[in-house]
GROMACS .gro file of C-alpha atoms in nm:
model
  425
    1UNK     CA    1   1.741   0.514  -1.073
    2UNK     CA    2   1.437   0.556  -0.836
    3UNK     CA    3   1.437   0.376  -0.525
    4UNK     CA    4   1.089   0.350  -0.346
    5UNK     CA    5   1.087   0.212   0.074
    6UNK     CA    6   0.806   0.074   0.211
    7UNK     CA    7   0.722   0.048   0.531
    8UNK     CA    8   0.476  -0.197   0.719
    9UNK     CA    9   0.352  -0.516   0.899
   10UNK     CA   10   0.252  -0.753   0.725
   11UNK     CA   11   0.597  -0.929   0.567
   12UNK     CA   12   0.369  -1.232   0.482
   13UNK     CA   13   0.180  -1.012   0.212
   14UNK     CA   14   0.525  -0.845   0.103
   15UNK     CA   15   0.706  -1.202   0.092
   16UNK     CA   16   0.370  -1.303  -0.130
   17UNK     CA   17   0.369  -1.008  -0.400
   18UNK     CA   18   0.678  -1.090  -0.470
   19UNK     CA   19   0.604  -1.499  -0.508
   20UNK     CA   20   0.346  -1.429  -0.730
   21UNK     CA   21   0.536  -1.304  -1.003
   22UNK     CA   22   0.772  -1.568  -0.953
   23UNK     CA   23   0.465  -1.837  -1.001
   24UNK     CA   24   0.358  -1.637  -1.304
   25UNK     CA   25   0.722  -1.653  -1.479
   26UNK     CA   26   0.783  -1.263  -1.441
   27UNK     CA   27   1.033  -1.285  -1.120
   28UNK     CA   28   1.322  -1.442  -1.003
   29UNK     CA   29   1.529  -1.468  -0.656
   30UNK     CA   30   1.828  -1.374  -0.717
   31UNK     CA   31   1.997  -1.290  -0.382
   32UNK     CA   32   1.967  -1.437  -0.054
   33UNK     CA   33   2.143  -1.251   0.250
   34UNK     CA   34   2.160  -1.442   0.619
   35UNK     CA   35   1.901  -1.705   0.516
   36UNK     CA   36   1.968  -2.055   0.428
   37UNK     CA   37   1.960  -2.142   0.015
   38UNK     CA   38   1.735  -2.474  -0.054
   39UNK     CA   39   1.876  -2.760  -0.241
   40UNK     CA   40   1.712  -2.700  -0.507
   41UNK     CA   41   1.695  -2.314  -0.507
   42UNK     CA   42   1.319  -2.280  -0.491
   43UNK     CA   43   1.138  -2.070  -0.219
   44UNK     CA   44   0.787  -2.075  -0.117
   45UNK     CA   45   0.677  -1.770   0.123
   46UNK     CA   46   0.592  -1.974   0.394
   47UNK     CA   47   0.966  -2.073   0.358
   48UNK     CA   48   1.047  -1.699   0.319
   49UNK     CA   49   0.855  -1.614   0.592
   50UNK     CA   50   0.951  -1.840   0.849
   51UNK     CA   51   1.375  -1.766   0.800
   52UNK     CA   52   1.256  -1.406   0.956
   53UNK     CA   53   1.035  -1.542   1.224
   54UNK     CA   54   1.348  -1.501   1.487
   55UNK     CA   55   1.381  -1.144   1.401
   56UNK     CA   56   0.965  -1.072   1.414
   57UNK     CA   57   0.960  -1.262   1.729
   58UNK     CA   58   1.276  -1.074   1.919
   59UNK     CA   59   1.054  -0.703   1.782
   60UNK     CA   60   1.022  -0.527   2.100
   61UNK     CA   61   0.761  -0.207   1.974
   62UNK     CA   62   0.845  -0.125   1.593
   63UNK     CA   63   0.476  -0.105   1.457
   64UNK     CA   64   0.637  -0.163   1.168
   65UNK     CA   65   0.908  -0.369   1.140
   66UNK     CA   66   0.898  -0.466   0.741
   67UNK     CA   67   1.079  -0.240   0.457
   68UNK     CA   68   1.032  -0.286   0.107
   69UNK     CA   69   1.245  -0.176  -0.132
   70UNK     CA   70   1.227  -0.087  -0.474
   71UNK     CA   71   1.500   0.018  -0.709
   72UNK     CA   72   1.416   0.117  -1.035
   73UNK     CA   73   1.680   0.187  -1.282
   74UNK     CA   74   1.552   0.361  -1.627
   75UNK     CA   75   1.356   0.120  -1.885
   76UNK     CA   76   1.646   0.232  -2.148
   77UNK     CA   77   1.908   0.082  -1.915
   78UNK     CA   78   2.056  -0.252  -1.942
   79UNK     CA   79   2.140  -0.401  -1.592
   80UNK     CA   80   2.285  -0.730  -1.554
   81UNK     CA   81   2.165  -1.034  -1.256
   82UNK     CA   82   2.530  -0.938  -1.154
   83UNK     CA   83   2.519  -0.599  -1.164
   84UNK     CA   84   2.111  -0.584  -0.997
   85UNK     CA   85   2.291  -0.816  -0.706
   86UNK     CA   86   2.580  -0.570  -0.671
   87UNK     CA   87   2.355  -0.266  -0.634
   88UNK     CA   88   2.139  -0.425  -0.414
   89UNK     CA   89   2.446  -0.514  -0.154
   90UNK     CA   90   2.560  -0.194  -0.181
   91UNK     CA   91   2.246  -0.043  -0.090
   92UNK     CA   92   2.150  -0.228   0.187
   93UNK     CA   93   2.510  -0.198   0.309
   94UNK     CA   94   2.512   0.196   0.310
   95UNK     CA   95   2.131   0.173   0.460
   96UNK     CA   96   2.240  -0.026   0.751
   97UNK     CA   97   2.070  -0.361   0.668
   98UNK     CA   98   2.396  -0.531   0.607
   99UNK     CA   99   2.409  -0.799   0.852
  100UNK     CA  100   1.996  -0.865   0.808
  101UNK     CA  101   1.824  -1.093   0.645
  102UNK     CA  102   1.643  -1.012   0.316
  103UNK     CA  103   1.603  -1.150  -0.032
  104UNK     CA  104   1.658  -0.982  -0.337
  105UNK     CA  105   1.351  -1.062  -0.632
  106UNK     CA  106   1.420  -0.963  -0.972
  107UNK     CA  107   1.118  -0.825  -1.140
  108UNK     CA  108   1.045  -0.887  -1.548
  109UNK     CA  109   0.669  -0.817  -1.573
  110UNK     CA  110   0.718  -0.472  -1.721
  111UNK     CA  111   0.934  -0.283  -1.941
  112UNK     CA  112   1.103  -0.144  -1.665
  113UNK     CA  113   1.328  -0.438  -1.528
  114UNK     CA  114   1.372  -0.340  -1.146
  115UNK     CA  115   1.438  -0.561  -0.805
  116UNK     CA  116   1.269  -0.549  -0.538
  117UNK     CA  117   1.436  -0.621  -0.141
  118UNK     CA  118   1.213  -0.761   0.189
  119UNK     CA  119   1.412  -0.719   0.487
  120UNK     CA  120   1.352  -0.662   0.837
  121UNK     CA  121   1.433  -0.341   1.029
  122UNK     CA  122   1.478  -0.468   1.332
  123UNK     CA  123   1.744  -0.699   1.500
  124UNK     CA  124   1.770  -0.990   1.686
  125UNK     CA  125   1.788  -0.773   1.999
  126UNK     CA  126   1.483  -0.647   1.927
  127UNK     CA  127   1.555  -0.317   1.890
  128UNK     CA  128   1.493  -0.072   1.601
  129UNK     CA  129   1.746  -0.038   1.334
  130UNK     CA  130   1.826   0.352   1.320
  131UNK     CA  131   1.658   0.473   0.973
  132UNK     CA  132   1.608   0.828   1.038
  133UNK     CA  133   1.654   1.057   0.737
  134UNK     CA  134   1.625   0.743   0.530
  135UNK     CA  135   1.534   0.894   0.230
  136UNK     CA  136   1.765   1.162   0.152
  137UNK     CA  137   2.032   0.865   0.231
  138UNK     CA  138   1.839   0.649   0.013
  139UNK     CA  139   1.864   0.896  -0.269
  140UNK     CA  140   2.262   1.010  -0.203
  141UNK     CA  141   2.310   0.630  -0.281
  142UNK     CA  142   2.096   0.602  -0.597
  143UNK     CA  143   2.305   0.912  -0.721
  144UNK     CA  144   2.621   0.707  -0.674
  145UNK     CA  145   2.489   0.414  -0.811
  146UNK     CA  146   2.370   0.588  -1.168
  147UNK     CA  147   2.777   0.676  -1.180
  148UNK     CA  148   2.912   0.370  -1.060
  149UNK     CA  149   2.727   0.164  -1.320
  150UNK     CA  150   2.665   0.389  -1.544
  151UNK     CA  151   2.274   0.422  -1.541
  152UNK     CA  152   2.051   0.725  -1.612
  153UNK     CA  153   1.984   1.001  -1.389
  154UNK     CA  154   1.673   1.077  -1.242
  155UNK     CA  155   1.768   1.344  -1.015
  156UNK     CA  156   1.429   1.562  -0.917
  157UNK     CA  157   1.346   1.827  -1.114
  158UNK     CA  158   1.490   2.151  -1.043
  159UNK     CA  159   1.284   2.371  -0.746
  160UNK     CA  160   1.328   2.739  -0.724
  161UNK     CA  161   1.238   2.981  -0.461
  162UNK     CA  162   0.868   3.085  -0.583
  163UNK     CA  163   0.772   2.732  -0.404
  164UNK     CA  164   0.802   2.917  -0.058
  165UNK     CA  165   0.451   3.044  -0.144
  166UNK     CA  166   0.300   2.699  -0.284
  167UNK     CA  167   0.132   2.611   0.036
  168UNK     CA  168  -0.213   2.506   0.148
  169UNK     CA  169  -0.523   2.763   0.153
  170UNK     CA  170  -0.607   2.889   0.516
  171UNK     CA  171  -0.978   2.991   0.490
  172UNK     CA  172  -0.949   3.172   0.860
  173UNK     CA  173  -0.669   3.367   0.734
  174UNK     CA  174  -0.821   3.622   0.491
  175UNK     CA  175  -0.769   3.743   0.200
  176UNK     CA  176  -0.884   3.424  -0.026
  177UNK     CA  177  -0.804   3.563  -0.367
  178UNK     CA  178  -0.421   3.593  -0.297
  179UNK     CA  179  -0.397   3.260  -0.156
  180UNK     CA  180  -0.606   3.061  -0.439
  181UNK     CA  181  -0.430   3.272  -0.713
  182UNK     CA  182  -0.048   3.174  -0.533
  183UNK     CA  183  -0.132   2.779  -0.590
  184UNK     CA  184  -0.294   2.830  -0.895
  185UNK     CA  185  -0.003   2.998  -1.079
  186UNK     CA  186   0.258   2.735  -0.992
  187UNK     CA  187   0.078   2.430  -0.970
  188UNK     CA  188   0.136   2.397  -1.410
  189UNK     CA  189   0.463   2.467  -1.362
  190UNK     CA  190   0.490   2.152  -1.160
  191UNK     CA  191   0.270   1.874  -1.149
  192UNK     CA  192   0.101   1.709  -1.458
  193UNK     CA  193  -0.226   1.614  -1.459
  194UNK     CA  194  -0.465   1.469  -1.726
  195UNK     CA  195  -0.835   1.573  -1.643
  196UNK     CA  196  -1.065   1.746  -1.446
  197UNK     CA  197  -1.104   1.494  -1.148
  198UNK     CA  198  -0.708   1.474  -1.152
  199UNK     CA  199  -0.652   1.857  -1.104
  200UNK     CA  200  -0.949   1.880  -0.839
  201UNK     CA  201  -0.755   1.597  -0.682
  202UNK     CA  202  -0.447   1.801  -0.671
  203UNK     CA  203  -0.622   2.091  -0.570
  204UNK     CA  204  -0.767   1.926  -0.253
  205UNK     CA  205  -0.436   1.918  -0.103
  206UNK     CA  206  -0.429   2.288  -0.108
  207UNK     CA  207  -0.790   2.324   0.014
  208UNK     CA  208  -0.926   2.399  -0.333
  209UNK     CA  209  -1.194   2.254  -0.552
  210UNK     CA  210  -1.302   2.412  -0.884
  211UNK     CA  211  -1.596   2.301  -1.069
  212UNK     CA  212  -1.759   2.356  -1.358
  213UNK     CA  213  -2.029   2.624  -1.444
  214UNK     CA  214  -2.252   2.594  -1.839
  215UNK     CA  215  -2.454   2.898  -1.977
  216UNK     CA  216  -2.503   3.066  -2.280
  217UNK     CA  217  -2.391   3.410  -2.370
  218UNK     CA  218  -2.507   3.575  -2.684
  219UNK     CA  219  -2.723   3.298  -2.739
  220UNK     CA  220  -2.404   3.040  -2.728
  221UNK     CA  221  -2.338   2.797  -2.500
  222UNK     CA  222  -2.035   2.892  -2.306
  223UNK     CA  223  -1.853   2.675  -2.006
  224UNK     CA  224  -1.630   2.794  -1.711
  225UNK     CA  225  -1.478   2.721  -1.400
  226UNK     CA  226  -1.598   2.844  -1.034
  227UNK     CA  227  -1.314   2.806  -0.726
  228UNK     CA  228  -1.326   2.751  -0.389
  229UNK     CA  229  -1.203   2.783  -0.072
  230UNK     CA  230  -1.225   2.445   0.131
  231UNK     CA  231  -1.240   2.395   0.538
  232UNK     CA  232  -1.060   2.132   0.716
  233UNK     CA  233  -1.373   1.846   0.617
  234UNK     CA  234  -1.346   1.938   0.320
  235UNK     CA  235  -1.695   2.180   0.267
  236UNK     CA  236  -1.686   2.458   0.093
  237UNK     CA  237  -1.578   2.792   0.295
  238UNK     CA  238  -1.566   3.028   0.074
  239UNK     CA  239  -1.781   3.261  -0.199
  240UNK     CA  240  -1.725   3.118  -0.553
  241UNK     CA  241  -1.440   3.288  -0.753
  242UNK     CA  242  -1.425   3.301  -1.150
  243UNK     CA  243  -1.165   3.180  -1.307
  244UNK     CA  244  -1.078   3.514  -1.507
  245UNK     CA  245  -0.989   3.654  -1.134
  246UNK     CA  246  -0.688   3.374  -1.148
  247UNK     CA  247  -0.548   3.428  -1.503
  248UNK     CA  248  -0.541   3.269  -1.855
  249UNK     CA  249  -0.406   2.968  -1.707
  250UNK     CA  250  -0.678   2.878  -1.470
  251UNK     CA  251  -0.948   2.879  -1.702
  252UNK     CA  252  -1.123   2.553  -1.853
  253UNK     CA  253  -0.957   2.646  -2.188
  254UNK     CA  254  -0.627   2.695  -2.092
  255UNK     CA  255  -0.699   2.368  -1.866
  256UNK     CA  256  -0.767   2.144  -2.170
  257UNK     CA  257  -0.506   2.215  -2.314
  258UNK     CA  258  -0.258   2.137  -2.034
  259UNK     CA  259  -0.484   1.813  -1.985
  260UNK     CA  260  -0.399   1.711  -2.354
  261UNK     CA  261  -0.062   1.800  -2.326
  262UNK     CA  262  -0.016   1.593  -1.995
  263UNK     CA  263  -0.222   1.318  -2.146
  264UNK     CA  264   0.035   1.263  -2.440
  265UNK     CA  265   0.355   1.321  -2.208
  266UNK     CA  266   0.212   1.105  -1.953
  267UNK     CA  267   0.175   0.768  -2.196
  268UNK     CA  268   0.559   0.751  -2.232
  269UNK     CA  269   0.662   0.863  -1.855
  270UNK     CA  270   0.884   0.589  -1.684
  271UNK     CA  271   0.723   0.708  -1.341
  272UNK     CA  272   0.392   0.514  -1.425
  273UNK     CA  273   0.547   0.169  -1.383
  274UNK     CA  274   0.704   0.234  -1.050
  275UNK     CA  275   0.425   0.408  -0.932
  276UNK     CA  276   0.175   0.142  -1.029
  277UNK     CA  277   0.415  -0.111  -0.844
  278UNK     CA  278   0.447   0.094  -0.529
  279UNK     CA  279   0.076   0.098  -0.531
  280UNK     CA  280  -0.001  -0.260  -0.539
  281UNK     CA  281   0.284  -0.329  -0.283
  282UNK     CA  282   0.141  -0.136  -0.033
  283UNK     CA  283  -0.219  -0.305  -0.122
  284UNK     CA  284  -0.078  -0.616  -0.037
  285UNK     CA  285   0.079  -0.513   0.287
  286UNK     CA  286  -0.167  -0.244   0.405
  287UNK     CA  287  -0.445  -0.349   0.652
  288UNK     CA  288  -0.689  -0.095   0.567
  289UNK     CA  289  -0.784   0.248   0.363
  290UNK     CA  290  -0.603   0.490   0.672
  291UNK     CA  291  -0.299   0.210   0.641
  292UNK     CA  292  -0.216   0.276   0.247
  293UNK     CA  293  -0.281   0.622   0.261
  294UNK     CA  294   0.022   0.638   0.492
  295UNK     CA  295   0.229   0.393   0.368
  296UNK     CA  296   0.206   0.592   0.010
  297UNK     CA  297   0.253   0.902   0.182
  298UNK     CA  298   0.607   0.794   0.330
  299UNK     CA  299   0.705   0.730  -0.033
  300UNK     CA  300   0.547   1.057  -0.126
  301UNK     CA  301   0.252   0.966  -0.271
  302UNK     CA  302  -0.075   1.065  -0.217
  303UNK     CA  303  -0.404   0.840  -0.254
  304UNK     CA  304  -0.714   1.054  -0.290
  305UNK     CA  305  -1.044   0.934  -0.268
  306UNK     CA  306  -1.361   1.015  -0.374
  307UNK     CA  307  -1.707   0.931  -0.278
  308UNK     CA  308  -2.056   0.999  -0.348
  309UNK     CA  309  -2.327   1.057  -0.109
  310UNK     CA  310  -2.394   0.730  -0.034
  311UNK     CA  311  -2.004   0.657   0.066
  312UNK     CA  312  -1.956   0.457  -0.245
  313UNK     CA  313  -1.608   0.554  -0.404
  314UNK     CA  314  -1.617   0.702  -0.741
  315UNK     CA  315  -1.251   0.791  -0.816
  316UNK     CA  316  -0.919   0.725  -0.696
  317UNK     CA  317  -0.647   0.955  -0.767
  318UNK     CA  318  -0.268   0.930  -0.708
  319UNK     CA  319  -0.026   1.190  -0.696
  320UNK     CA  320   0.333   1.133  -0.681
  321UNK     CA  321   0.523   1.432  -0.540
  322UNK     CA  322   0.838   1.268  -0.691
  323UNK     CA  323   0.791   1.248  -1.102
  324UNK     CA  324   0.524   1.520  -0.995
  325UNK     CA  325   0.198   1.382  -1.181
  326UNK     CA  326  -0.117   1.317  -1.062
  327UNK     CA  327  -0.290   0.958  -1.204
  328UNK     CA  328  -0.606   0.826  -1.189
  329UNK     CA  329  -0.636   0.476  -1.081
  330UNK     CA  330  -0.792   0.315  -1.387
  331UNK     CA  331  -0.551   0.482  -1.581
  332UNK     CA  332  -0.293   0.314  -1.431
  333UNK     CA  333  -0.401   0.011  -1.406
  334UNK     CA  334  -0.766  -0.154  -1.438
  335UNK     CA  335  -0.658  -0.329  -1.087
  336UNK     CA  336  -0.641   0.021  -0.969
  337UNK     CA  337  -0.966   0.137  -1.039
  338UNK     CA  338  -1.233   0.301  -0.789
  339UNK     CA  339  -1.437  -0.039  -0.776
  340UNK     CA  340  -1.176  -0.265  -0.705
  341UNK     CA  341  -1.108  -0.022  -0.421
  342UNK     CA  342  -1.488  -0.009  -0.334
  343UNK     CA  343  -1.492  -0.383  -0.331
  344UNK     CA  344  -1.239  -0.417  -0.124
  345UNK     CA  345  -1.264  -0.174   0.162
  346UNK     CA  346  -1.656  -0.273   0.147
  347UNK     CA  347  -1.571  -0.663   0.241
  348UNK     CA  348  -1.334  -0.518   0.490
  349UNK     CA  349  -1.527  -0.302   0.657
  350UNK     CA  350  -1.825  -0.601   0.660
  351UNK     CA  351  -1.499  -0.812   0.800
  352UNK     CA  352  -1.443  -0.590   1.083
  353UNK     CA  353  -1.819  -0.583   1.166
  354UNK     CA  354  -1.887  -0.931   1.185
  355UNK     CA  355  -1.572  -0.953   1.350
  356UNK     CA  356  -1.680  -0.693   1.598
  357UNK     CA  357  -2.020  -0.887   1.662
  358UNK     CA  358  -1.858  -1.238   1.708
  359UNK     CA  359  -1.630  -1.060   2.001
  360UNK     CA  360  -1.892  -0.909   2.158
  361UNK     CA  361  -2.090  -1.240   2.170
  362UNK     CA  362  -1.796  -1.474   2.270
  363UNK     CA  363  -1.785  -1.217   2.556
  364UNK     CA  364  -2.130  -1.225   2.676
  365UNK     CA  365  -2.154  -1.553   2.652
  366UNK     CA  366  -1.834  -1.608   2.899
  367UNK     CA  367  -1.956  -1.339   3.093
  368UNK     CA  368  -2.253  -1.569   3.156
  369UNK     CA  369  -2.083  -1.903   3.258
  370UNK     CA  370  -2.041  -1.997   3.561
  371UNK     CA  371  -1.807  -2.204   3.566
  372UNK     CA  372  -1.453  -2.109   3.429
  373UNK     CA  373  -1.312  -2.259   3.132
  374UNK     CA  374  -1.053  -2.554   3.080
  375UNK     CA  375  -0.708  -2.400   3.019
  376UNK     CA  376  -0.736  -2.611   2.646
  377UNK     CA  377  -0.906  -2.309   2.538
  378UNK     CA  378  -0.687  -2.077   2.692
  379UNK     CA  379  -0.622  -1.926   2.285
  380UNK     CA  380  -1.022  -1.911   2.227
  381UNK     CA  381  -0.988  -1.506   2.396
  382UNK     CA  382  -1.080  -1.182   2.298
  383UNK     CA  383  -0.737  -1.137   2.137
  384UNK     CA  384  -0.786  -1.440   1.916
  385UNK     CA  385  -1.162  -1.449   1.845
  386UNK     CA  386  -1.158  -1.586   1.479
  387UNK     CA  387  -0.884  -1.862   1.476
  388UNK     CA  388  -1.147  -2.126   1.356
  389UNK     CA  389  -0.864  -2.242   1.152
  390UNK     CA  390  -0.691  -2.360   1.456
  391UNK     CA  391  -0.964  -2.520   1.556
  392UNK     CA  392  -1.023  -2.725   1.198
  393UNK     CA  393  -0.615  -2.838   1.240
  394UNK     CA  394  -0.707  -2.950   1.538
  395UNK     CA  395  -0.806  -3.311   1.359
  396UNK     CA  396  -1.186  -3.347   1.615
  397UNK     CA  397  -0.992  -3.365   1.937
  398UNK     CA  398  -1.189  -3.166   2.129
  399UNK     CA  399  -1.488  -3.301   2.300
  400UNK     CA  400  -1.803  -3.250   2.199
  401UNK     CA  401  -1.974  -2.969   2.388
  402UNK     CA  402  -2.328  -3.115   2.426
  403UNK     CA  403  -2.226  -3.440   2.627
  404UNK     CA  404  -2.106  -3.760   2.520
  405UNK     CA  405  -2.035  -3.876   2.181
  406UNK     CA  406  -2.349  -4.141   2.127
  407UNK     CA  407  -2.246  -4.277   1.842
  408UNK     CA  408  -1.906  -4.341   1.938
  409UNK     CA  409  -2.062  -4.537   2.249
  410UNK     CA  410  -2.268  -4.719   2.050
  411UNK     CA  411  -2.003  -4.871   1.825
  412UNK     CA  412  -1.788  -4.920   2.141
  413UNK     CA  413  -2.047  -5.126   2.295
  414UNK     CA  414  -2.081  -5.340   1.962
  415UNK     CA  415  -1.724  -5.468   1.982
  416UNK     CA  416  -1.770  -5.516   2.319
  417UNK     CA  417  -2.045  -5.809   2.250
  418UNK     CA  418  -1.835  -5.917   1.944
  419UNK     CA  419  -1.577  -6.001   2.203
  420UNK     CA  420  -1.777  -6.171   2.451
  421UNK     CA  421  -1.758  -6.560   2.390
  422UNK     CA  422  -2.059  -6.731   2.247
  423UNK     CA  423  -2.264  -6.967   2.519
  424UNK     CA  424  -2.254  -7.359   2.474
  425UNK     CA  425  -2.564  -7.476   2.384
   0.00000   0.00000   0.00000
C-alpha cells in the first residue's frame, strides 16, 4: 500500500475534489470522525467545511494547516468498506490525528480502489499537531497494514551504496566529465523514463541537459547526443560532451531502447494512478505554480516545467522519486497536459495583475479623500480588496454614492398625494 500526505491551505478545494467524485457516482463517505452525521447521510462541502471552521479559526501560525491523505492499496487487492474504515482509524490513530476531525472518502473512479482522509493538523488550542518525521512513520504503518490485512507490498526498491555518488553536477567544481559520467551510469538503473523530454527532465535535477546533434557520415545520415553542464538558472556552463565519452548506455541508441522498454513497463505500472491523483489534489489545493511544486515535492515528486522563449509552457514533466519514473503530463492524463497548465497559470497570473491594479487604485483613491470613511465599510481595505461578492449579498442596502435616490423620492412623493384627501367642490 502507498500512502501519499498532502499538505496545504486551502481545505475548501481539498473538501471539493473529493465531492466531486461523489456528485459524479465514483466516491463515497464512508467515515466520519468528531463531526456530526446528517439525517440523511449526505454532505455538501460547505457542510464539510464549516464542521472544521472551529479548528481553522483557533490556527495560531501553521501556514498550512490541511493534510490530505491518500492510501493506496494494490489494484489486485480486494479491500472491504470495513476493512478501508479500519485502516483508515488505525492510521490516523498511529499519526496522531486521533481525536481530530476528518472524513474518510472512498474513491471508485479508477482501477485502483483507494480512500482518501481531510483532516486538520492543528487543534482547538491552536497549536500545531507534532508531525515531524511524518513520512517514515507514515510508511512503518503502511508496512503493518499490508500484514495485518493481508495486502501487497510495495516496499521501495532496494538502494545500494553506489547512490552516494548520484548527486547533482557542480559546474565550479571541476572536473565535468567525472561528474556527468557518475549520474549518467546510474540514472537506468533507477528511474524509468519514456522519451527524450522525460530524460532531459530528469537530467535537470542533476544540472544536465543533453540534446540532440544530426549529420551524415559516409554519406549517411547519422544522429547523436551532445551533454551539458548546467549553472544554477539553468544556462549552459559547460563545453559540449559526446555521448561516446559516457558509455554505450548514454547514447541515443542505447536511449531508445530504454525509452521503449519503459514505455511498455510503464502502461501496466500501478504508480500512474496514484500519481495522477496526487497531482490533481494538489491542483485543487495549490494557490499557484511555486505552491504545487512544493506541495509535490513533500510527497516526493517533482513537477518540471518547460517553456519556450516567449514563457509559454511546452511540457510538463513529473517525476516520482517513489515508483522512480518520470511522466509526462499528457501521458498521464489529458487534464495534465502543458496547456491546461498554460491556461491556468496564464488566468492566474492576469488574476493577480488586475488584482494588483484594483489595490493600488482603491488606495489612491482613499489616499485622496478627505474625509474618512463610515465604519460600514470598515471590510472594503487593502486586505479585502475584491469581496464584491459581499457586496452583491448585501441585498442594495448601501446608499447610493452619488446623492439621493431620485427615483425612490419620486415614488415617495406620489403616495404622498394619493393620501392627501380630495377637496370638496
Amino acid at each position: 500500500m502507498i500512502a501519499k500526505i498532502g499538505k496545504g491551505e486551502n481545505l475548501y478545494g481539498a473538501i471539493s475534489y473529493n465531492q466531486k467524485k461523489i456528485d459524479s457516482e465514483n466516491g463515497q463517505v464512508l467515515l466520519l470522525n468528531r463531526i456530526p452525521e446528517t439525517l440523511d447521510n449526505t454532505y455538501s462541502t460547505s457542510y464539510l467545511h464549516q464542521c472544521f471552521e472551529p479548528y481553522l479559526s483557533a490556527n495560531i501560525k501553521t501556514e498550512k494547516p490541511v493534510r490530505h491523505i491518500s492510501l493506496n492499496p494494490d489494484p489486485s487487492d480486494r479491500v472491504s468498506d470495513g476493512q478501508f474504515v479500519g485502516m483508515a482509524q488505525e492510521y490516523m490513530e498511529r499519526m496522531g490525528y486521533g481525536n481530530q476531525p476528518y472524513v474518510v472518502f472512498k474513491h471508485t473512479d479508477i482501477e485502483r480502489t483507494h480512500i482518501h482522509i481531510v483532516t486538520v493538523c492543528v487543534g482547538l488550542d491552536g497549536k500545531k499537531l507534532p508531525d515531524s518525521y511524518d513520512h517514515p512513520r507514515s510508511m512503518e504503518i503502511c508496512r503493518d497494514l499490508e500484514q495485518t490485512y493481508n495486502l501487497i507490498s510495495a516496499t521501495e526498491k532496494q538502494r545500494t551504496g553506489n547512490e552516494q555518488v548520484f548527486r547533482p553536477v557542480d559546474y565550479r567544481a571541476g572536473d565535468d566529465k567525472s561528474q556527468i559520467a557518475s549520474v549518467l551510469q546510474h540514472l537506468p538503473k533507477y528511474y524509468g523514463y519514456a522519451s527524450l523530454g522525460a530524460y532531459n527532465a530528469l537530467l535537470s535535477l542533476f544540472n544536465i541537459t543533453a540534446e540532440e546533434v544530426k549529420g551524415e557520415l559516409h554519406g549517411q545520415p547519422k544522429n547523436g547526443l551532445v551533454y551539458f553542464v548546467l549553472n544554477e538558472q539553468g544556462e549552459k556552463a559547460s563545453s559540449p560532451f559526446k555521448a561516446s565519452l559516457f558509455g554505450k548506455q548514454a547514447g541515443l541508441d542505447e536511449l531508445q531502447n530504454q525509452f521503449a522498454q519503459a514505455k511498455e513497463k510503464m502502461k501496466t505500472d500501478p504508480a500512474r494512478a496514484v500519481l495522477k491523483s496526487t497531482i490533481k489534489v494538489a491542483m485543487h489545493t495549490a494557490t499557484n505554480e511555486a505552491d504545487l511544486k512544493k506541495q509535490l515535492l513533500e510527497q516526493g515528486i517533482n513537477a518540471v516545467v518547460r517553456r519556450n522563449d516567449e514563457g509559454r509552457i511546452y511540457g510538463m514533466t513529473f517525476i516520482d522519486h517513489e515508483s522512480r519514473t518520470v511522466w509526462n503530463g499528457s501521458a498521464l492524463d489529458k487534464k495534465l497536459s502543458a496547456n491546461v497548465f498554460n491556461d491556468w497559470w496564464n488566468e492566474q497570473a492576469v488574476w493577480q495583475c488586475q488584482e494588483a491594479e484594483k489595490a493600488i487604485a482603491q488606495n489612491q483613491s482613499s489616499t485622496a479623500e478627505k474625509e474618512e470613511a463610515h465604519s460600514l465599510f470598515n471590510y472594503l481595505n487593502k486586505e479585502h480588496p475584491t469581496d464584491d461578492l459581499l457586496i452583491d449579498g448585501l441585498g442594495g442596502v448601501l446608499p447610493e454614492a452619488q446623492g439621493e435616490d431620485y427615483e425612490e423620492q419620486a415614488f415617495a412623493n406620489r403616495m404622498k398625494k394619493k393620501r392627501q384627501k380630495p377637496s370638496r367642490q
